[in-house]
Coordinates of C-alpha atoms in Angstrom, one line a residue:
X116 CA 14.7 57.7 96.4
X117 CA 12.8 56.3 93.3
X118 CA 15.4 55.7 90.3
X119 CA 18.2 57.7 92.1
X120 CA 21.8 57.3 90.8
X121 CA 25.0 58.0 92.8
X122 CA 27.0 60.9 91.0
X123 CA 30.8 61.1 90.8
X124 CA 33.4 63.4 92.0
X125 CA 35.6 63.0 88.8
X126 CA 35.6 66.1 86.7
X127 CA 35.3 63.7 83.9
X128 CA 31.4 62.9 84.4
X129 CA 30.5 66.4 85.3
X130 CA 27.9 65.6 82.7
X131 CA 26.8 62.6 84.4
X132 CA 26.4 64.3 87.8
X133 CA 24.4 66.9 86.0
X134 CA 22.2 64.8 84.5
X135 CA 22.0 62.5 87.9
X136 CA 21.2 65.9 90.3
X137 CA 18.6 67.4 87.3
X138 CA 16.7 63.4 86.9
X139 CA 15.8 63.6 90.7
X140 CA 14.5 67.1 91.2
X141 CA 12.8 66.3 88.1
X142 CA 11.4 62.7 89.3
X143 CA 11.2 63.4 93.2
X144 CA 10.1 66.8 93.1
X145 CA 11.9 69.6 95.1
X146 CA 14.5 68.7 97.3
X147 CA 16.9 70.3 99.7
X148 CA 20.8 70.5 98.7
X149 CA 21.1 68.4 101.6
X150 CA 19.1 65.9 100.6
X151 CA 20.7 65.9 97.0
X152 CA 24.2 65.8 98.9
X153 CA 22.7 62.3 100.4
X154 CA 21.2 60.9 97.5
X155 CA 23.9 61.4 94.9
X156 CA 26.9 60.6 97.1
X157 CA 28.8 63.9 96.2
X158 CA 30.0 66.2 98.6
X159 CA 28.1 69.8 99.3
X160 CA 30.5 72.1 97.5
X161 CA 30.2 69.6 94.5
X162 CA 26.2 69.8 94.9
X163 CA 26.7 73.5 94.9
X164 CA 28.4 73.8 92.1
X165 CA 26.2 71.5 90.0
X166 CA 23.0 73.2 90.8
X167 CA 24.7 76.9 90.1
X168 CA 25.3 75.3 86.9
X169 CA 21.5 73.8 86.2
X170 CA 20.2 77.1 87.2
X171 CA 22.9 78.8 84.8
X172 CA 21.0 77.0 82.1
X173 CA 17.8 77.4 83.2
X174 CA 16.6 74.2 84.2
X175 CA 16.0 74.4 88.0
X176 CA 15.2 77.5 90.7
X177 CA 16.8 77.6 94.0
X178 CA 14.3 78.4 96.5
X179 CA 14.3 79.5 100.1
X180 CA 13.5 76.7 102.5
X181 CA 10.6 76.4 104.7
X182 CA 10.7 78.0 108.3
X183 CA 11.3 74.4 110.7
X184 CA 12.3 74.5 114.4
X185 CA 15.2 72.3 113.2
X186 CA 18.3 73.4 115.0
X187 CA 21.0 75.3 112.4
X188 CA 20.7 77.1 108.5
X189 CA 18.1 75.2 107.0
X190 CA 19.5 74.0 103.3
X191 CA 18.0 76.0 100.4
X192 CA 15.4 73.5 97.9
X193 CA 16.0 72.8 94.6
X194 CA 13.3 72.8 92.3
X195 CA 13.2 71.8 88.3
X196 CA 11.8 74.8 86.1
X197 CA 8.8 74.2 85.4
X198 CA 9.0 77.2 82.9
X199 CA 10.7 74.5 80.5
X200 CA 8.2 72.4 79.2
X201 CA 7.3 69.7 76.4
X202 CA 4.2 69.8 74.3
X203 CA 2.7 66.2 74.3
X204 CA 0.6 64.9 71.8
X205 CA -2.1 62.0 71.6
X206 CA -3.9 61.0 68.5
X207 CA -7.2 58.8 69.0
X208 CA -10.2 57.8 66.5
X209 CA -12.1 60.9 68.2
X210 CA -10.1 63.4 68.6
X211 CA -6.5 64.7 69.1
X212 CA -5.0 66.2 72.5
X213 CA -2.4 68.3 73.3
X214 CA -1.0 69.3 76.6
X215 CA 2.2 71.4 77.6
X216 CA 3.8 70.1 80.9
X217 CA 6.4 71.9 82.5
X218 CA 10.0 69.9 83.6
X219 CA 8.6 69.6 87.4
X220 CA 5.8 67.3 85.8
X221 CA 3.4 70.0 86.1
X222 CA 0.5 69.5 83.1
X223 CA -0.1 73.5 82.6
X224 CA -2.9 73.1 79.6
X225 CA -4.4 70.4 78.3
X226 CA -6.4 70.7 74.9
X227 CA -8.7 68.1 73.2
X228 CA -9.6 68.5 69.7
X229 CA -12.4 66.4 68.8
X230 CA -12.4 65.5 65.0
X231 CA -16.2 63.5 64.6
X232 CA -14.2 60.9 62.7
X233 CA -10.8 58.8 62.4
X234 CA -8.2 61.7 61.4
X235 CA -5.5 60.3 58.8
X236 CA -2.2 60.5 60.1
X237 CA -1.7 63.7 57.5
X238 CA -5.2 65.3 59.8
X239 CA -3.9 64.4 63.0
X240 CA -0.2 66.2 62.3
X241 CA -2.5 68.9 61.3
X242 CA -4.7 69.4 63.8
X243 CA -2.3 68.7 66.5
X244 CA 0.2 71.7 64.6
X245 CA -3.3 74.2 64.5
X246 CA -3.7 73.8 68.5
X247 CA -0.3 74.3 69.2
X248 CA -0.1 77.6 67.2
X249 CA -3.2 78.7 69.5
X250 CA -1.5 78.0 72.6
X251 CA 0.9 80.5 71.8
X252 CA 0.3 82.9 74.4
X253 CA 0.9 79.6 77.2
X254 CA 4.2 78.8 75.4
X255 CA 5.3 82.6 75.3
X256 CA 5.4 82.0 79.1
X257 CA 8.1 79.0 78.8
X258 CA 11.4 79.5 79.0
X259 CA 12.3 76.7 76.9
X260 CA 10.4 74.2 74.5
X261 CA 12.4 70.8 74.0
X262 CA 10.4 69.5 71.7
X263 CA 7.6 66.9 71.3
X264 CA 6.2 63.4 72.6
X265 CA 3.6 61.9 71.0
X266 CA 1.5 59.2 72.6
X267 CA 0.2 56.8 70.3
X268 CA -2.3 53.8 70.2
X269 CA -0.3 51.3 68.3
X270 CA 3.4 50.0 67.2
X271 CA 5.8 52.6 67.2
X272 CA 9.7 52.1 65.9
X273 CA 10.5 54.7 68.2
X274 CA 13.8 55.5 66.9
X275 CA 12.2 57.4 64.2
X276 CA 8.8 57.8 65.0
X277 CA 7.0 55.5 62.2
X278 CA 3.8 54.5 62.8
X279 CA 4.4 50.6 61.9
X280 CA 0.5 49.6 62.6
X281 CA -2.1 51.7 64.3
X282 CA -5.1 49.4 63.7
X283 CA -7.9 51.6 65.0
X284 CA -7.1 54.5 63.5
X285 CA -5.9 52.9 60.5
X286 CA -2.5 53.9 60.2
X287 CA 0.3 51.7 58.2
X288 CA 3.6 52.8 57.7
X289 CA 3.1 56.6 58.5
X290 CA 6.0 58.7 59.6
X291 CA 4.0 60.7 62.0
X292 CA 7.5 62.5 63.7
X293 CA 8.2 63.3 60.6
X294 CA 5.2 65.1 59.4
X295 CA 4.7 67.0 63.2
X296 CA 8.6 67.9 63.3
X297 CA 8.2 69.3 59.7
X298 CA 4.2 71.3 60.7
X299 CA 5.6 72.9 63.7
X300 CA 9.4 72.9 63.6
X301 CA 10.0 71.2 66.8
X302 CA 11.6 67.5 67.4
X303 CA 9.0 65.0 68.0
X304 CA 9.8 61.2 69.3
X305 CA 6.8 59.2 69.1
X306 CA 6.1 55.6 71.5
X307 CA 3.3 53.6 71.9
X308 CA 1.0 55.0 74.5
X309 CA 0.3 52.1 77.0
X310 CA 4.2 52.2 77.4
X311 CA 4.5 55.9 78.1
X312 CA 1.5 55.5 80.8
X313 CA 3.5 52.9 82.0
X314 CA 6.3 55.3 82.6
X315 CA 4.2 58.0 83.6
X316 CA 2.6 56.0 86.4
X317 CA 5.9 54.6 87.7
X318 CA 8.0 57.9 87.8
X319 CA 5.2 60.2 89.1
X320 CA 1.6 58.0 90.1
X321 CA 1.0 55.2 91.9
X322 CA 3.9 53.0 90.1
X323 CA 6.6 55.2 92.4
X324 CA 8.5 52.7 94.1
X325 CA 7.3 49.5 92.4
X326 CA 9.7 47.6 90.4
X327 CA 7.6 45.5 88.6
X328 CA 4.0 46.2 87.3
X329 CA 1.9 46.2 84.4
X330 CA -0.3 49.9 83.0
X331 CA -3.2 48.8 80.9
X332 CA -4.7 51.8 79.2
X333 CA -8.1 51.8 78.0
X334 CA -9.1 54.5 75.0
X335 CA -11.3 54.6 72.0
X336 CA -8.8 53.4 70.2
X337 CA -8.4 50.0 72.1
X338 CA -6.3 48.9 75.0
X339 CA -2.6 48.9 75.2
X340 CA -0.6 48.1 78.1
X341 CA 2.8 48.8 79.3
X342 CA 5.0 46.5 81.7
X343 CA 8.2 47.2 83.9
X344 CA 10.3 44.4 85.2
X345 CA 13.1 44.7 87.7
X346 CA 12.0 48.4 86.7
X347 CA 13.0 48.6 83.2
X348 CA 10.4 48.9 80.6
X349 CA 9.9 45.2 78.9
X350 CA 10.0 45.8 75.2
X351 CA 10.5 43.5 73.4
X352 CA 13.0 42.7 69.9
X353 CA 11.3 45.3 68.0
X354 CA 9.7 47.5 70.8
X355 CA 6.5 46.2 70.7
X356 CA 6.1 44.2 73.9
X357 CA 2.8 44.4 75.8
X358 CA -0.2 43.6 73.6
X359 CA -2.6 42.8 76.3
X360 CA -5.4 44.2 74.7
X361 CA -5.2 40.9 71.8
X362 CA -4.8 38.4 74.4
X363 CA -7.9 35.7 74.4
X364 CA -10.3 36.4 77.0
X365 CA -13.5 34.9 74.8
X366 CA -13.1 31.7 72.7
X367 CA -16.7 32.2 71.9
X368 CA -16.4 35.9 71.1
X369 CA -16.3 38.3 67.9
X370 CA -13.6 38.6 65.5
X371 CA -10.6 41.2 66.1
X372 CA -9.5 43.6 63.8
X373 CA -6.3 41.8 64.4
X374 CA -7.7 38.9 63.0
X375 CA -8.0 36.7 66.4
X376 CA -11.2 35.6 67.8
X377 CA -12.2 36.9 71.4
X378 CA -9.1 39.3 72.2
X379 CA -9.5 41.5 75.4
X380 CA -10.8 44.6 73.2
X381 CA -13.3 43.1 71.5
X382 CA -14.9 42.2 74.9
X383 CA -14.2 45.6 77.1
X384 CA -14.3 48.7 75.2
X385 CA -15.1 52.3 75.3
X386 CA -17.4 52.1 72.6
X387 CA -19.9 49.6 74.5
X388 CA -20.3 51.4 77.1
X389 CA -21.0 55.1 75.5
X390 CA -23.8 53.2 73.8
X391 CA -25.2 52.2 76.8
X392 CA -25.0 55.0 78.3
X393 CA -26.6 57.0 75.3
X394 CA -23.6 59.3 75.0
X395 CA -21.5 59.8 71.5
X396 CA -18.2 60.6 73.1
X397 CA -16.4 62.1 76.1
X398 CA -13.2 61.5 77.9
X399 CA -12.0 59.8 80.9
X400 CA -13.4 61.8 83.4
X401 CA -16.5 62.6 81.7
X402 CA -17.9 58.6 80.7
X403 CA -16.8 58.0 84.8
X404 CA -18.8 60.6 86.0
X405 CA -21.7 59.1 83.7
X406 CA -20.8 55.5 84.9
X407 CA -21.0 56.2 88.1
X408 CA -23.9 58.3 88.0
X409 CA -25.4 55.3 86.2
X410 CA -25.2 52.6 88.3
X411 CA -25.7 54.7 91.5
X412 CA -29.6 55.2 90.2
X413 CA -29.3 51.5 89.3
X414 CA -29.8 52.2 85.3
X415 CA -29.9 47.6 84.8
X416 CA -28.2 48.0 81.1
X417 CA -25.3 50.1 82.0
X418 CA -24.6 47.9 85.2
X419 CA -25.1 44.8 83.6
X420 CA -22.5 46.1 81.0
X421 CA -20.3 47.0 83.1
X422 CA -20.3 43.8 85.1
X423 CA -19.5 41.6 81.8
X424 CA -16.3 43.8 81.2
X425 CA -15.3 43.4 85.2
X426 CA -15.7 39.6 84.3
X427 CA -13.3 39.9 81.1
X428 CA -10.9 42.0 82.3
X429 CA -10.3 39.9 85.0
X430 CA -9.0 37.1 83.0
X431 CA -7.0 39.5 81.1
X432 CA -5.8 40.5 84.3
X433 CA -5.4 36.9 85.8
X434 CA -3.0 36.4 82.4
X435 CA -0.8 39.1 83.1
X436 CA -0.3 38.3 86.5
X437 CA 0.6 34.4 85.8
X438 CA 2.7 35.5 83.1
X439 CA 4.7 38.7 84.8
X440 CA 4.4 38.5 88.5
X441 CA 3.9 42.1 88.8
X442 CA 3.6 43.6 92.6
X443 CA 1.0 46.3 90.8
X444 CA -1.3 46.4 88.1
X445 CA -2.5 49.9 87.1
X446 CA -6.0 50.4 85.2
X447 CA -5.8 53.8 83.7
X448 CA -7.9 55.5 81.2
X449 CA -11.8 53.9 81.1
X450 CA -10.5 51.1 82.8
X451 CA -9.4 52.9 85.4
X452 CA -13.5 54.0 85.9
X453 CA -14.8 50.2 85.7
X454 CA -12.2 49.8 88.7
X455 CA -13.7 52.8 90.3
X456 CA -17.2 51.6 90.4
X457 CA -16.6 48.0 91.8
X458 CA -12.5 47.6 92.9
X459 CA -12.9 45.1 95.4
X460 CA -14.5 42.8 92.8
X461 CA -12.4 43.0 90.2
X462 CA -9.5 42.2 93.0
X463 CA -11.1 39.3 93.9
X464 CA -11.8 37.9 90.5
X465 CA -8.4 38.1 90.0
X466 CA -7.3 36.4 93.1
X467 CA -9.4 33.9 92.4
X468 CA -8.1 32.7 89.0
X469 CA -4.9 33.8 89.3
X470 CA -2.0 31.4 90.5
X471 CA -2.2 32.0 94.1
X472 CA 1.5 32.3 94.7
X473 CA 1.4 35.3 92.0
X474 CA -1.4 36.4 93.5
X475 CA -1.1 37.0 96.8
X476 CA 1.0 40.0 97.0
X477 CA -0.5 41.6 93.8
X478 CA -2.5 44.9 94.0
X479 CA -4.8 46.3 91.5
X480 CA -5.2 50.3 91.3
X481 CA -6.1 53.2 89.3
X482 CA -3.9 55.4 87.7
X483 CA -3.1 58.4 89.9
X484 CA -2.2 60.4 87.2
X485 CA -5.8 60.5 85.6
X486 CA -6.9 62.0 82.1
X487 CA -3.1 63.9 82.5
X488 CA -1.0 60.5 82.5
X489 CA -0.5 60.3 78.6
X490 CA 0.4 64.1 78.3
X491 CA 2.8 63.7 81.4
X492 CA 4.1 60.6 79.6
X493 CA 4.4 62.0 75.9
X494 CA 6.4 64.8 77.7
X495 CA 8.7 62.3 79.3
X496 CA 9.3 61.3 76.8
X497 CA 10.2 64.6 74.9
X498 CA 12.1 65.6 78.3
X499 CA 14.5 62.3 77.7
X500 CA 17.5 64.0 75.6
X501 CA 17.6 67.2 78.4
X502 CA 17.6 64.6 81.2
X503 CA 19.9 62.8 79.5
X504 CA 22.3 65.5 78.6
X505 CA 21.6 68.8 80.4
X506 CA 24.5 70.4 79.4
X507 CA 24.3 69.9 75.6

């Protein structure tokens, strides 16, 4: 099973085996005590006993099992609550979004607050406090709130939240936790939000089972990507590892805000394309709908737009697969609709430039996960200290 770890029998770890039995109902979805018994290495009255406890606290249901014609007592399935839930937050240039996902990875609401301008980091605690007094009634509903994750498009120093450079949305310095944890009373860990997609994809989308890949995000607020090696996040001295969107795609291009010359952003962005498609703003789903739509009727400015972005990303992606190897690439966010409209060309383009040894075994998808992937990653990330520690 993805990410399983073998439990212990020592009364000494009980912790441990909690956390092991809680982190794969949570990751793997519902499973039968027998199952667990396998995966974990523990013996059934052990399993028994661990799950009793978990439900004690409130973290998982016991369910009865499917009806199967498989001879004997069919094992009962375990389930994580999905009445326990993180709220997940993710500040953008146009608006701010805010999501409550339950423990089973289940994104129950999913609000976005558009704000007509770049919010300040002081706006954006704000706003993202104001929605999540109105969603009251859903969190009366929860059994539990651990806290919150907050998805962000730039450096974070995750182990207390400060912004350290969020150049689109012009953030220096800001201590964004801080300012959410003191507006709404919860605990807040912030992370760059490339990385959490990263996490999101390879615990729940179409990462599961890869151990080395790279998540590009594409947002108003830029691109960020996230790699896994030997499937542990890469991050880097100071946590900020994965930069993709300011590698050089265009020697002859425009100047970044970063102060580079052609970087990856500067040549595939949200922006150009909602221009050419006469639109102001809209999400994920919506500007793919509208891209699609687009080029279907053959509208020649928005395919020939989207056509010089294929052509850049693809060396951005022929970079990242020289440099990391990866066995999976995953476009999410408005990338993930320029790899909807034309994926075999954007594979090939790859293939082509690519070293061909790196090449060769490399796919290039979409994120599974969608518009949800940075709310079910902010929440991850919320989620970690309970995984961690179920007991406490």
């Amino acid at each position: 099973m993805n990410g399983a770890t073998a439990g212990t029998n020592l009364d000494t770890v009980r912790r441990h085996n909690l956390a092991t039995v809680l982190g794969l109902v949570h990751r793997e979805g519902p499973l039968s005590r027998s199952l667990l018994t396998q995966a974990t290495g523990l013996n059934r009255s052990t399993v028994g006993a661990l799950v009793a406890e978990l439900a004690d606290l409130g973290l998982v249901q016991e369910r009865e099992p499917q009806v199967s014609n498989r001879v004997g007592r069919p094992s009962p399935v375990i389930a994580a609550d999905g009445r326990v839930v993180a709220l997940a937050v993710n500040p953008e240039i146009d608006a701010v979004t805010v999501g409550v996902v339950g423990l089973d990875a289940t994104v129950h609401r999913r609000v976005r607050y558009p704000t007509g301008r770049i919010p300040s980091a002081a706006e954006a605690a704000s706003i993202a406090a104001a929605v999540i007094e109105g969603l009251r009634p859903d969190l009366g509903a929860a059994s539990r709130v651990v806290g919150i994750g907050v998805a962000v498009p730039g450096l974070v120093r995750e182990e207390d939240g400060v912004v350290r450079l969020a150049p689109h949305l012009r953030w220096s310095e800001e201590p964004f936790a801080a300012a959410l944890a003191d507006a709404t009373g919860y605990p807040v860990l912030a992370a760059n939000d490339a990385s959490l997609g990263a996490d999101a994809e390879r615990l729940f989308g179409a990462g599961r089972g890869a151990s080395d890949l790279v998540y590009l995000n594409g947002g108003a607020s830029g691109i960020g990507a996230g790699v896994i090696v030997g499937g542990r996040p890469l991050t880097g001295i100071s946590g900020y590892a994965g930069e993709l969107g300011h590698t050089l795609v265009n020697s002859s291009g425009v100047r970044c805000h970063c102060g580079a010359i052609g970087c990856l952003e500067t040549e595939v962005s949200q922006g150009a394309l909602l221009r050419v498609l006469g639109m102001d703003a809209a999400d994920a789903d919506e500007l793919e709908r509208s891209l699609l739509a687009a080029v279907t009727r053959g509208d020649a400015d928005v395919v020939a737009e989207v056509d010089r972005q294929i052509g850049f990303l693809a060396t951005a992606l022929r970079n990242a697969t020289n440099v990391f190897d990866p066995q999976l690439i995953v476009l999410g966010g408005f990338l993930g609709a320029l790899h909807a409209i034309d994926p075999a060309r954007l594979q090939s383009l790859v293939a082509a430039q690519a070293l061909s040894a790196s090449a060769e075994r490399l796919s290039i998808v979409r994120a599974a996960l969608g518009s949800d992937i940075l709310m079910i990653g902010a929440a991850e990330l919320a989620f970690r200290p309970l995984l961690a520690s179920p007991a406490s």
